Coordinates of C-alpha atoms in Angstrom, one line a residue:
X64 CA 20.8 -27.5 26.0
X65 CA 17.6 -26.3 23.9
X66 CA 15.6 -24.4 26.2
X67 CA 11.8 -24.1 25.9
X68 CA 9.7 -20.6 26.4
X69 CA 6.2 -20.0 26.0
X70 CA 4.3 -16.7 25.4
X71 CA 1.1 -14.6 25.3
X72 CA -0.1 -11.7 22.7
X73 CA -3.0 -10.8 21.7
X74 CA -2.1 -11.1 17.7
X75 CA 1.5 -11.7 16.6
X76 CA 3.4 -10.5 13.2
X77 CA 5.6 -12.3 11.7
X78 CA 7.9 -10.3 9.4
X79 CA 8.9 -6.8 10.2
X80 CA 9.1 -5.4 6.8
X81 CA 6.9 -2.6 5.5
X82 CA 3.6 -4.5 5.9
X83 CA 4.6 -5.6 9.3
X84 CA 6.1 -3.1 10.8
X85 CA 3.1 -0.6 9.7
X86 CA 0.0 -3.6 10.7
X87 CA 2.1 -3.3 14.2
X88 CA 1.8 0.2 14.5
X89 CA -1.9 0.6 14.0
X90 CA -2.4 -1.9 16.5
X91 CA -0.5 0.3 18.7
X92 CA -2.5 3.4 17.0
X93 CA -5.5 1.5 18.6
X94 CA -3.9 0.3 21.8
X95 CA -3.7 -3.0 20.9
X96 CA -0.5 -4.5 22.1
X97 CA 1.5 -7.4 19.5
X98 CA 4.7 -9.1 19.3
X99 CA 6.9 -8.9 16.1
X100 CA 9.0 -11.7 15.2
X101 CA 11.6 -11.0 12.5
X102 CA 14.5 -13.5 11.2
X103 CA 16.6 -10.6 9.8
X104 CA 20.1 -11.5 8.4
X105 CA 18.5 -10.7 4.8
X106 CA 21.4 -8.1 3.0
X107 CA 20.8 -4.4 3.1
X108 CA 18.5 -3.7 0.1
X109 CA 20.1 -1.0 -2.1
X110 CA 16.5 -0.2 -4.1
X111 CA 14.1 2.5 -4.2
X112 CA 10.4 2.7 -2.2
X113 CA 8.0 4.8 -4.3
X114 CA 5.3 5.4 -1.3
X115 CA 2.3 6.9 -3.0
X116 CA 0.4 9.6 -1.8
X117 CA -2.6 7.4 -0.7
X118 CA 0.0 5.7 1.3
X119 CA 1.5 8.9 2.5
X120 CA -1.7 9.7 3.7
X121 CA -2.4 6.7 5.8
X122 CA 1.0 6.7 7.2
X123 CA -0.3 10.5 8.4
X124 CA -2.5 9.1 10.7
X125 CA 0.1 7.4 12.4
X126 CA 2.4 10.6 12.9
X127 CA 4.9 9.5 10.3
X128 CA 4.4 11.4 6.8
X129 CA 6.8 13.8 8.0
X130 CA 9.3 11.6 9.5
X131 CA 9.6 9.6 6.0
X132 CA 9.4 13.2 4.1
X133 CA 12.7 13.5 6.5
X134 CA 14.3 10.6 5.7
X135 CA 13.6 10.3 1.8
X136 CA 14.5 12.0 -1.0
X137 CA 14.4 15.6 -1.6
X138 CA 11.4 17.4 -2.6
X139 CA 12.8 18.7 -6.0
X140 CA 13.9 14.9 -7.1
X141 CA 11.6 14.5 -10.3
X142 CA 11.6 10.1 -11.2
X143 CA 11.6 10.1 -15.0
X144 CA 10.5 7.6 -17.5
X145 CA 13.1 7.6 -20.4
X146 CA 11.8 5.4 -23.4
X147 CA 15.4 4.4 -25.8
X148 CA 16.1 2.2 -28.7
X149 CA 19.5 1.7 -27.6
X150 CA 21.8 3.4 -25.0
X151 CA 23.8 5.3 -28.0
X152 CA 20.3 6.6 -29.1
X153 CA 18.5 9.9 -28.4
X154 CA 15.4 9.3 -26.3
X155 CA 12.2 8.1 -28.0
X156 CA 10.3 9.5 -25.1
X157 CA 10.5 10.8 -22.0
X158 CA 7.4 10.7 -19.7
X159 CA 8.2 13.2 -16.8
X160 CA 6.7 12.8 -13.5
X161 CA 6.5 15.7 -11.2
X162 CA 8.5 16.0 -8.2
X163 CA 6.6 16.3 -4.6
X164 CA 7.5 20.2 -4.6
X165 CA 6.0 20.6 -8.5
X166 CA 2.6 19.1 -7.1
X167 CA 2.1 21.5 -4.1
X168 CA 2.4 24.4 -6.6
X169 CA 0.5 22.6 -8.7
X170 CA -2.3 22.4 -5.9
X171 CA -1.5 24.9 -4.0
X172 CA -4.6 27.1 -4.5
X173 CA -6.6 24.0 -5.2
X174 CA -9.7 23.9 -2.5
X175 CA -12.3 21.8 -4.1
X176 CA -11.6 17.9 -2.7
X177 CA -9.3 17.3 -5.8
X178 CA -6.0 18.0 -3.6
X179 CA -4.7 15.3 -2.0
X180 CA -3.5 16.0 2.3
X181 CA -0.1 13.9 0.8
X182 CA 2.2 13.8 -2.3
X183 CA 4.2 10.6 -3.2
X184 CA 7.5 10.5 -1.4
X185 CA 10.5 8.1 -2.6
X186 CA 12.3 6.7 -0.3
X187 CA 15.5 4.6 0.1
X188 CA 14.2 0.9 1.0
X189 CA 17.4 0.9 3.8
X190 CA 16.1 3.9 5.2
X191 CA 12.4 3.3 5.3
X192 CA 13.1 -0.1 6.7
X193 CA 15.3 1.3 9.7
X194 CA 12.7 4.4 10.7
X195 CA 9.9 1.8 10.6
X196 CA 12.3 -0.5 12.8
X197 CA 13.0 2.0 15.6
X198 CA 9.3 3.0 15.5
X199 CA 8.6 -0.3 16.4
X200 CA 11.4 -0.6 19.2
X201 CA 10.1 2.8 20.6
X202 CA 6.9 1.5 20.9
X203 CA 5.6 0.4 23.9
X204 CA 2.8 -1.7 22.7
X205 CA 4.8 -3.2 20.6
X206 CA 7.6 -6.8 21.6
X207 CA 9.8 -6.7 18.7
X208 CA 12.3 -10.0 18.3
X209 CA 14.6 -9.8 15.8
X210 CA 16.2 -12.2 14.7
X211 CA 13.2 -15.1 15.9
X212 CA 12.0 -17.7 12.9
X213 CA 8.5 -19.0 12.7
X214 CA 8.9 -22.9 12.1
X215 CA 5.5 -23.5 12.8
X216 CA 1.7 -22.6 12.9
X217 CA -0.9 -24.3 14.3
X218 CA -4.5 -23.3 14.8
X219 CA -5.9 -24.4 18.2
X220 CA -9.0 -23.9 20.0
X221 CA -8.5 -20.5 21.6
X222 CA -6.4 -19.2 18.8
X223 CA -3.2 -20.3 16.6
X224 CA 0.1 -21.7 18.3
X225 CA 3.1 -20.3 16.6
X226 CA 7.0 -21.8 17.3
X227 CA 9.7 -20.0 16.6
X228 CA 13.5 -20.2 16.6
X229 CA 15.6 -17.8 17.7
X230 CA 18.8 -16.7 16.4
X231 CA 20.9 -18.2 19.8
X232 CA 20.0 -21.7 18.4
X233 CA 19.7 -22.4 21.9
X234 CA 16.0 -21.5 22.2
X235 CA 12.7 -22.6 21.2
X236 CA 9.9 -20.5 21.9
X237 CA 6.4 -21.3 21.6
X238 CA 4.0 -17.9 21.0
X239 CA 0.4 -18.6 21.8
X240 CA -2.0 -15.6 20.0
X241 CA -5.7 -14.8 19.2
X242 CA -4.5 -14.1 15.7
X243 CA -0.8 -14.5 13.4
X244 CA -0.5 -12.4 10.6
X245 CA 1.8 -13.8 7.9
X246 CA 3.9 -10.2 6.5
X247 CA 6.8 -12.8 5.9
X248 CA 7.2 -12.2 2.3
X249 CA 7.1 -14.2 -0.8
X250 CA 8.3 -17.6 0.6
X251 CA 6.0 -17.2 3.3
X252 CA 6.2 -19.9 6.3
X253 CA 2.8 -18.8 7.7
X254 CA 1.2 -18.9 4.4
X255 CA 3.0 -22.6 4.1
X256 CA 1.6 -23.7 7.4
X257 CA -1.8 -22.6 7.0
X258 CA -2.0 -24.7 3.7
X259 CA -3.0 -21.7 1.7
X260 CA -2.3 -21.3 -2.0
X261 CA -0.9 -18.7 -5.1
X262 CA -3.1 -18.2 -7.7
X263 CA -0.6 -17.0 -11.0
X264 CA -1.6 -15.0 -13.7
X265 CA -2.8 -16.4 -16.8
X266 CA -1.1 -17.2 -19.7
X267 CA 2.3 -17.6 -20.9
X268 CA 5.6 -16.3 -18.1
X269 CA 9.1 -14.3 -19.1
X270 CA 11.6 -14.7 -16.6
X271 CA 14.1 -12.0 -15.6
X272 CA 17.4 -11.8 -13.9
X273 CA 17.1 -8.8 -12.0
X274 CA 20.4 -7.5 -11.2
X275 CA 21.9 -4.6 -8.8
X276 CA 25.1 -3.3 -9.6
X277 CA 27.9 -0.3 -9.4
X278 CA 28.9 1.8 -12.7
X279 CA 30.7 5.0 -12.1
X280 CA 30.1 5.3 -16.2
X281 CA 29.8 9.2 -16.8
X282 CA 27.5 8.2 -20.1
X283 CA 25.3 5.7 -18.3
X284 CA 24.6 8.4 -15.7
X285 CA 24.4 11.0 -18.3
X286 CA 21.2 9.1 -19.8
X287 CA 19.4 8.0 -17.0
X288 CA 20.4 11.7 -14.4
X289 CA 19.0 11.9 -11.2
X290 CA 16.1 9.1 -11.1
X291 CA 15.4 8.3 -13.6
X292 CA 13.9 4.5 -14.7
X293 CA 15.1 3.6 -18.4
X294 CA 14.0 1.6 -20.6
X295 CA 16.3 0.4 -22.9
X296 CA 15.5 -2.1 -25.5
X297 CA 14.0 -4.8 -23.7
X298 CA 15.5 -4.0 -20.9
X299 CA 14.8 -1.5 -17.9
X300 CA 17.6 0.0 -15.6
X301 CA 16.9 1.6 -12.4
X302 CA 19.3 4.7 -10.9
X303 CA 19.3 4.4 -7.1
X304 CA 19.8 7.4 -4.5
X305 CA 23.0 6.0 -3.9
X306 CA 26.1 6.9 -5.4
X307 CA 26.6 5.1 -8.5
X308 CA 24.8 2.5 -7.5
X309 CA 21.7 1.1 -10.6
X310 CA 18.9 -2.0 -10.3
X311 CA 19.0 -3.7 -13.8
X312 CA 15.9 -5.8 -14.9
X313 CA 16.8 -8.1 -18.0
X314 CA 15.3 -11.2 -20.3
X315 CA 17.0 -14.1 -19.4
X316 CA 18.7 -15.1 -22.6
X317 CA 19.4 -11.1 -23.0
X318 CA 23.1 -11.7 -22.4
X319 CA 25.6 -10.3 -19.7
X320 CA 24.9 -6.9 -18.6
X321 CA 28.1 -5.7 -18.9
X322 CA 27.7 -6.9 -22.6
X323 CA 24.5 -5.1 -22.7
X324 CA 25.5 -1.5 -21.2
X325 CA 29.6 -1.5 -23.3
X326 CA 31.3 -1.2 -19.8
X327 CA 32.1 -3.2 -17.0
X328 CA 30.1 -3.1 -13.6
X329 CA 30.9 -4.4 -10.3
X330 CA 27.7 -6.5 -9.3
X331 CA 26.5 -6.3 -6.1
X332 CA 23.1 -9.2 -5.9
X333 CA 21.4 -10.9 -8.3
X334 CA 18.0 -12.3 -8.3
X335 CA 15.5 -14.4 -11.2
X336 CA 12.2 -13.8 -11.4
X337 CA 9.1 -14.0 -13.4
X338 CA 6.0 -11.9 -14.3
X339 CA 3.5 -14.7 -12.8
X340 CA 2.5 -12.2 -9.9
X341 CA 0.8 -14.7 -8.2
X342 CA -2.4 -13.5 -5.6
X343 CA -3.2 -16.3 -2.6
X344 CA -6.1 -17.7 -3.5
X345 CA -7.4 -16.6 0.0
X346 CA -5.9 -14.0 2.9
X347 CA -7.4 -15.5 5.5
X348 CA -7.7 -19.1 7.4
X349 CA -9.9 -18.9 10.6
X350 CA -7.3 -17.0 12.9
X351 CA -4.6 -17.2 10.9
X352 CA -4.2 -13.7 7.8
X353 CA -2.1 -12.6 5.1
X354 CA -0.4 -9.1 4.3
X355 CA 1.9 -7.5 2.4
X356 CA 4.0 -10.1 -0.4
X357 CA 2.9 -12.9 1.5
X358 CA -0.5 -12.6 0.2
X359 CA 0.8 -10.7 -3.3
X360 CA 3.9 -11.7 -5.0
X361 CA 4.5 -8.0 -7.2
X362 CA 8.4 -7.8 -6.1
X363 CA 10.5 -6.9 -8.0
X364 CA 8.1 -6.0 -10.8
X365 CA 6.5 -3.3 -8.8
X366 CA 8.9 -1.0 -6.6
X367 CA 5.7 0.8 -4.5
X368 CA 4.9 -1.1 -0.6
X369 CA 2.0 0.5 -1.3
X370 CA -0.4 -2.6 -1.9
X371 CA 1.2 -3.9 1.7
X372 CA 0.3 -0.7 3.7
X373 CA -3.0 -0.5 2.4
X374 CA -3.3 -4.1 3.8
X375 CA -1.5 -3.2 7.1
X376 CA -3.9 -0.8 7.8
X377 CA -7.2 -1.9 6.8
X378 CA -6.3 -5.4 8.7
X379 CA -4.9 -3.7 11.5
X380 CA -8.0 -1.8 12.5
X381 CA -10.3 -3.9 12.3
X382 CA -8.4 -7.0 14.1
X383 CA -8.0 -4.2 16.6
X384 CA -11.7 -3.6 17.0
X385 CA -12.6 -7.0 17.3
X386 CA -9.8 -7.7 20.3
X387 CA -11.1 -4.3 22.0
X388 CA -14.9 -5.6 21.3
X389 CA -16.4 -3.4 19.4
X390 CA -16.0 -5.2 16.1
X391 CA -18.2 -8.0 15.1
X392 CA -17.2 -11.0 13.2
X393 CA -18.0 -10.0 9.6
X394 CA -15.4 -7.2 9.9
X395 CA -12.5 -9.7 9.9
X396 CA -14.6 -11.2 6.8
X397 CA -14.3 -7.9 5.1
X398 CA -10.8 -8.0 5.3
X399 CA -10.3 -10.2 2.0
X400 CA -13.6 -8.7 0.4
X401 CA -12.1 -5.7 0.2
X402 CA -7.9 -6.1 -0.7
X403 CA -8.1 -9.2 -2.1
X404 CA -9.7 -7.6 -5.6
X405 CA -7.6 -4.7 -5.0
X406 CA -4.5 -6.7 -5.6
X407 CA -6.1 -8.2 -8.7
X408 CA -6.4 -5.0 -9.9
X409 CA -3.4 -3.9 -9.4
X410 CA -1.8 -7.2 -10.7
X411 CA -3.5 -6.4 -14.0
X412 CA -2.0 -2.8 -14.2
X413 CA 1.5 -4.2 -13.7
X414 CA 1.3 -6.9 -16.0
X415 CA -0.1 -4.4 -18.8
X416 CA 3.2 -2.4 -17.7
X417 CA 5.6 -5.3 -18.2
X418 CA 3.8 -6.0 -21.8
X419 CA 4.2 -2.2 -22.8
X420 CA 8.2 -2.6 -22.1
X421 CA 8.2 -6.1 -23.7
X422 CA 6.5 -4.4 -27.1
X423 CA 8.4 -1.7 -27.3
X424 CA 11.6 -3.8 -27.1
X425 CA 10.8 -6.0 -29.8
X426 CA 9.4 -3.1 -31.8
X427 CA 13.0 -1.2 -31.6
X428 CA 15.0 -5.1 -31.9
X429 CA 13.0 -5.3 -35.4
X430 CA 13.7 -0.8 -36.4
X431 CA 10.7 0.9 -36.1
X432 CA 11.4 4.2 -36.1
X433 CA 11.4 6.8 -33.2
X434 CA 8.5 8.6 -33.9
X435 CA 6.1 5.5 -34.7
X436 CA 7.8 4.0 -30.8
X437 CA 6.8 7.4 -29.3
X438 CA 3.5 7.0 -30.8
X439 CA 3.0 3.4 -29.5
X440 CA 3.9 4.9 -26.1
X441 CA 1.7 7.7 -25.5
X442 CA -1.7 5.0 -26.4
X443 CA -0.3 3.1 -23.5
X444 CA -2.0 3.0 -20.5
X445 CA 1.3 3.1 -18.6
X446 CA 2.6 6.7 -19.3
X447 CA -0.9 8.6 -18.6
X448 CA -1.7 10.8 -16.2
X449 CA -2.5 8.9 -12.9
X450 CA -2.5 11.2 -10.1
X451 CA -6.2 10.2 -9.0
X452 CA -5.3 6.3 -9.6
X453 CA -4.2 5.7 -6.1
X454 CA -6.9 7.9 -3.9
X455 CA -9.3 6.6 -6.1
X456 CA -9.1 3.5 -4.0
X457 CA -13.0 2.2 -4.0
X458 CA -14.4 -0.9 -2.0
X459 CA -17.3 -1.9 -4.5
X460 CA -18.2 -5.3 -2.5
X461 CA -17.6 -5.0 0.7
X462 CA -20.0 -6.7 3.7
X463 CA -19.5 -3.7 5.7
X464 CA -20.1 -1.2 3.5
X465 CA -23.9 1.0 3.4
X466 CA -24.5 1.1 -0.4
X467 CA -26.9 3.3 -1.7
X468 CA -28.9 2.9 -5.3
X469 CA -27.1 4.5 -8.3
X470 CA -23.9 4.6 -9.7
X471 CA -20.8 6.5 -8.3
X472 CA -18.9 9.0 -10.2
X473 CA -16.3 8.1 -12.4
X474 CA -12.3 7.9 -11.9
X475 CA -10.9 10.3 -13.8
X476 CA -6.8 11.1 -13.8
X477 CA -7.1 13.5 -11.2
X478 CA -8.6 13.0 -7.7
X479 CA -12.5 12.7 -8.3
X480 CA -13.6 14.2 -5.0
X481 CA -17.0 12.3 -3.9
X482 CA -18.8 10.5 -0.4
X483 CA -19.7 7.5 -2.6
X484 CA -19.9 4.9 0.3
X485 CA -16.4 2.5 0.0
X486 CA -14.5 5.5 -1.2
X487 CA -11.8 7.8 0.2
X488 CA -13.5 10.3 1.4
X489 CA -12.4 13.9 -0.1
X490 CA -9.9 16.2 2.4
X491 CA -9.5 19.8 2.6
X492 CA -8.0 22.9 4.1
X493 CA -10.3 23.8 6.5
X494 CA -10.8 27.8 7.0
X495 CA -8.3 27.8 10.0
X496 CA -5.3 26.5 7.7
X497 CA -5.7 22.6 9.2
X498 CA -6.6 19.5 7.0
X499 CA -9.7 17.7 7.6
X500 CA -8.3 14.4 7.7
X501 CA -6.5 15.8 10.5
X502 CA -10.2 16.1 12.4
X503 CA -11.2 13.0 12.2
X504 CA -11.0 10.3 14.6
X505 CA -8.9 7.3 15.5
X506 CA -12.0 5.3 14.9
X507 CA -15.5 5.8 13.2
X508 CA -16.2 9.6 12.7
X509 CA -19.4 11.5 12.2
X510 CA -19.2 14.2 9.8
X511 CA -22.0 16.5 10.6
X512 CA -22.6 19.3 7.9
X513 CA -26.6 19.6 9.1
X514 CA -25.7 22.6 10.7
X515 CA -28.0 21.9 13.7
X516 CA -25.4 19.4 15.1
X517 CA -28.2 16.5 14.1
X518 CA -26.0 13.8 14.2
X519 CA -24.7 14.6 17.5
X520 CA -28.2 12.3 19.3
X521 CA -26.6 9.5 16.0
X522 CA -23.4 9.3 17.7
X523 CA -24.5 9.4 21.5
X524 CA -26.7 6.6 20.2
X525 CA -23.1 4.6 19.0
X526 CA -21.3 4.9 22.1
X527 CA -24.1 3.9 24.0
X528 CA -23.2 0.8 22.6
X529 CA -19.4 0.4 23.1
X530 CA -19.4 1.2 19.4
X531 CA -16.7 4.4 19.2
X532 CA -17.8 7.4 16.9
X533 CA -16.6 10.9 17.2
X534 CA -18.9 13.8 16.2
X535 CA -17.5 16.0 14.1
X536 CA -19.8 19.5 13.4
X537 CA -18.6 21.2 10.9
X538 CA -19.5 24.8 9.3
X539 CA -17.2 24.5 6.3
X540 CA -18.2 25.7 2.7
X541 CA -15.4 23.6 1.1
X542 CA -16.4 20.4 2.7
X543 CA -20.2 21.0 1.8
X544 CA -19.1 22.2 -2.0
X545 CA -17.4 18.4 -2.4
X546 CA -18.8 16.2 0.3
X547 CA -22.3 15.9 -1.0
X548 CA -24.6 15.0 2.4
X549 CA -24.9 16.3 5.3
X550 CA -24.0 13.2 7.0
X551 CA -21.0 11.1 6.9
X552 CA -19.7 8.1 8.2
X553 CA -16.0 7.9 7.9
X554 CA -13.9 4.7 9.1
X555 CA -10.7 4.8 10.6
X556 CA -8.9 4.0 7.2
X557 CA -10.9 7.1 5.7
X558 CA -13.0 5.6 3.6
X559 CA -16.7 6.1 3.7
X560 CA -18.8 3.5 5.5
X561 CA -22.4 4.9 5.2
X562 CA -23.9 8.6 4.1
X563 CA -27.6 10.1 3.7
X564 CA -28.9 13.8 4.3
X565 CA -31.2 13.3 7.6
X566 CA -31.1 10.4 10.7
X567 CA -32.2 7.6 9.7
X568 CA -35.0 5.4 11.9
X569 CA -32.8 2.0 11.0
X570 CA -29.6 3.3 12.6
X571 CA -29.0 0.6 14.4
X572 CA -28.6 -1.5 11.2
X573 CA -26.1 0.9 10.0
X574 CA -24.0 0.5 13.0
X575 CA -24.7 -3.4 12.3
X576 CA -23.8 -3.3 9.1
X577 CA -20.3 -1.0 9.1
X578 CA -19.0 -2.6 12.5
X579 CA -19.1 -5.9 11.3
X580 CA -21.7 -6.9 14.4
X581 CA -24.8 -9.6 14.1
X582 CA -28.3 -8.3 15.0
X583 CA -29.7 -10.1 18.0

């Protein structure tokens, strides 16, 4: 007999992956309560997480940069980029990208806003996807359900109406929320339901068979050590953290791989797909949102979560302030303003990446020589320095941003430390060791550098409207080298909301403006 439950949360998740899972815990961060439904049953993915240092940084707040740091690979593991014509071939190239430990040196006596609070980290995707799980389960804000389907979304007049299935195939359950976040993936059912479509990327589509596989082949390892991402021709293999075990990333129509590398593999998964990198056309529906792959289809073309945390978080706070009340409407409206072009973006830099491999493969299938293929390389966009690409993160249309007249600075490879509102906001070591994004506070943050604790009367102000901003005074000559006013407004994702030198008599419309709230 099919039994029948109903429930109550506040916002439900469906999908516990990376997006998920980290959307959930800033709920909890804000002490918002959610339930997680996740089908499971998918195989143990054997690939690497590249988690950026923007990402690393984010995940700070939450108390788990050094957890993951635990769990992922060593400090000293450099990821290399090796360019070859063929496998029996010297390297054309080989772009080098420091390890975690070559950065701190690197920045180690760096002070000036250009140093990042977090390196990159790589991680493996099993073990990522287990310390976010059990984060979850310890979690007492947080109903995880594993192994629960969403079958159905409905939008109703207090809120959305989800139904699920649960693994038992004796239950059906009925989940009644304010909001559903869709962080179910690339097939997305919630994304189904709520009728909303992919946009693809123009022009013509290669498909690929992407492949993972076992080789205990001394030579394959002896060109690609440690790990190292090669491309090979047209193709591009992948060395994973586990013994002997490789991703491989073909042309259909390339041939067998086992062809392809002279020795024979055992093959553990295979999987098609195409370089269409579709963006929904929208992320959000009335009560119903998108995060993560369901909103941005970039797997298996680009190995980083990154794109899905930055979602998690920036959706997560905000649908926190407006269940807690102290978030107006056009914050939830921000949400697409600001990561929808963001994945545009970054849709454009991985396409550019696919057509750099595709070029250089049919520039070695027709014998250009090495040097000509290593000058083709180092023109391409994909093997320059990037460091600043990631913190560099600026929301240039947002509807809950303060902009100011002018022009911001621009990006350059390296961190371009600047207040420019919609911006990261620059961190440093603070004359007692600690890090300034450290200081700041689970919500809206003050930075004072007036050194009469002005903005203290601004904040009071806040409050006295259920709106939460810390005061932070500070007396710091590295902050007031690189920050560049003497007040700043900081949001909980650490990007910059509003700036100026001295109180302004329109306050109130700033706290209007960055909280998302209607003037009476």
């Amino acid at each position: 007999m099919v039994t029948a439950t109903v429930w109550q949360t506040p916002v439900l998740v469906v999908g516990a992956g990376t997006a998920g899972a980290v959307l959930a815990l800033e709920l909890a961060h804000h002490g918002v309560a959610c339930m997680v439904i996740d089908r499971g049953g998918a195989a143990e993915r054997v690939g690497l997480a590249h988690l950026g240092g923007r990402s690393m940084e984010l995940l700070r707040r939450l108390g788990l940069a050094a957890a993951v740091r635990r769990a992922g690979l060593d400090a000293d593991a450099a990821t290399d980029l090796v360019w070859r014509q063929r496998l029996d071939r010297p390297p054309v190239l080989i772009a080098q990208r420091p390890s975690v430990n070559q950065l701190r040196q690197l920045y180690a006596t760096v002070n000036d806003g250009s140093a990042p609070a977090e390196y990159h980290q790589p991680i493996a995707e099993a073990r990522l996807g287990q310390l976010l799980r059990g984060c979850l389960a310890a979690s007492p804000l947080v109903d995880l359900r594993e192994g629960w389907t969403a079958t159905g979304v409905r939008v109703t007049p207090d809120g959305v109406a989800v139904t699920a299935a649960d693994g038992s195939g004796e239950a059906r359950h009925t989940i009644r929320t304010r909001y559903v976040v869709g962080c179910d993936g690339a097939a997305s059912t919630v994304r189904r339901c709520a009728g909303i479509e992919l946009d693809a990327l123009a022009g013509a589509h290669v498909r690929y068979r992407a492949i993972a596989f076992r080789s205990a082949d001394l030579a394959l390892h002896s060109r690609g050590p440690g790990l190292s991402t090669l491309v090979v021709g047209g193709a591009t293999l992948l060395s994973r953290p586990q013994r002997h075990l490789w991703a491989a990333h073909l042309p259909l129509g390339a041939g067998e791989l086992g062809e392809f590398l002279g020795s024979a593999v055992e093959v553990l998964g295979v999987q098609d797909w195409d370089d269409t990198l579709p963006v929904a056309r929208v992320y959000r529906r009335g009560p119903v949102f998108l995060a993560g792959a369901a909103a941005h289809g970039f797997a298996p073309a680009g190995d980083t979560p990154d794109p899905g945390i930055g979602d998690a978080v920036n959706l997560g706070w905000k649908l926190a302030a407006v269940h807690l009340g102290w978030g107006g409407p056009a914050l939830l409206d921000s949400y697409e303003a600001e990561r929808r072009p963001r994945a545009l973006m970054d849709r454009e830099l991985l396409a550019r990446g696919l057509e750099t491999r595709r070029r250089f493969g049919r520039l070695a299938a027709v014998g250009a020589p090495a040097d000509y293929l290593a000058g083709f390389l180092r023109g391409e966009p994909a093997l320059a320095d990037d460091l600043g690409s990631g913190y560099g993160e600026r929301y240039a249309a947002s509807p809950v941003i303060r902009y100011e007249r002018g022009h911001p600075p621009p990006p350059g490879p390296r961190i371009t430390p600047s207040t420019w509102p919609g911006g990261r906001a620059p961190t440093v070591r603070l004359a007692d060791g600690g890090q300034l994004f450290d200081r700041l506070g689970p919500q809206f943050t003050l930075v004072d550098l007036t050194g009469g604790g002005d903005g203290r009367a601004l904040a009071a102000a806040a409050r006295s409207r259920g709106l939460p901003v810390a005061h932070l005074p500070l007396d710091e000559p590295a902050v007031r080298a690189c920050w560049g006013r003497r007040l700043v407004l900081v949001r909980p994702d650490q990007h910059v909301a509003w700036r100026d030198d001295a109180g302004l008599d329109d306050w109130d419309a700033v706290l209007d403006t960055v909280f998302g709230c209607q003037p009476d």
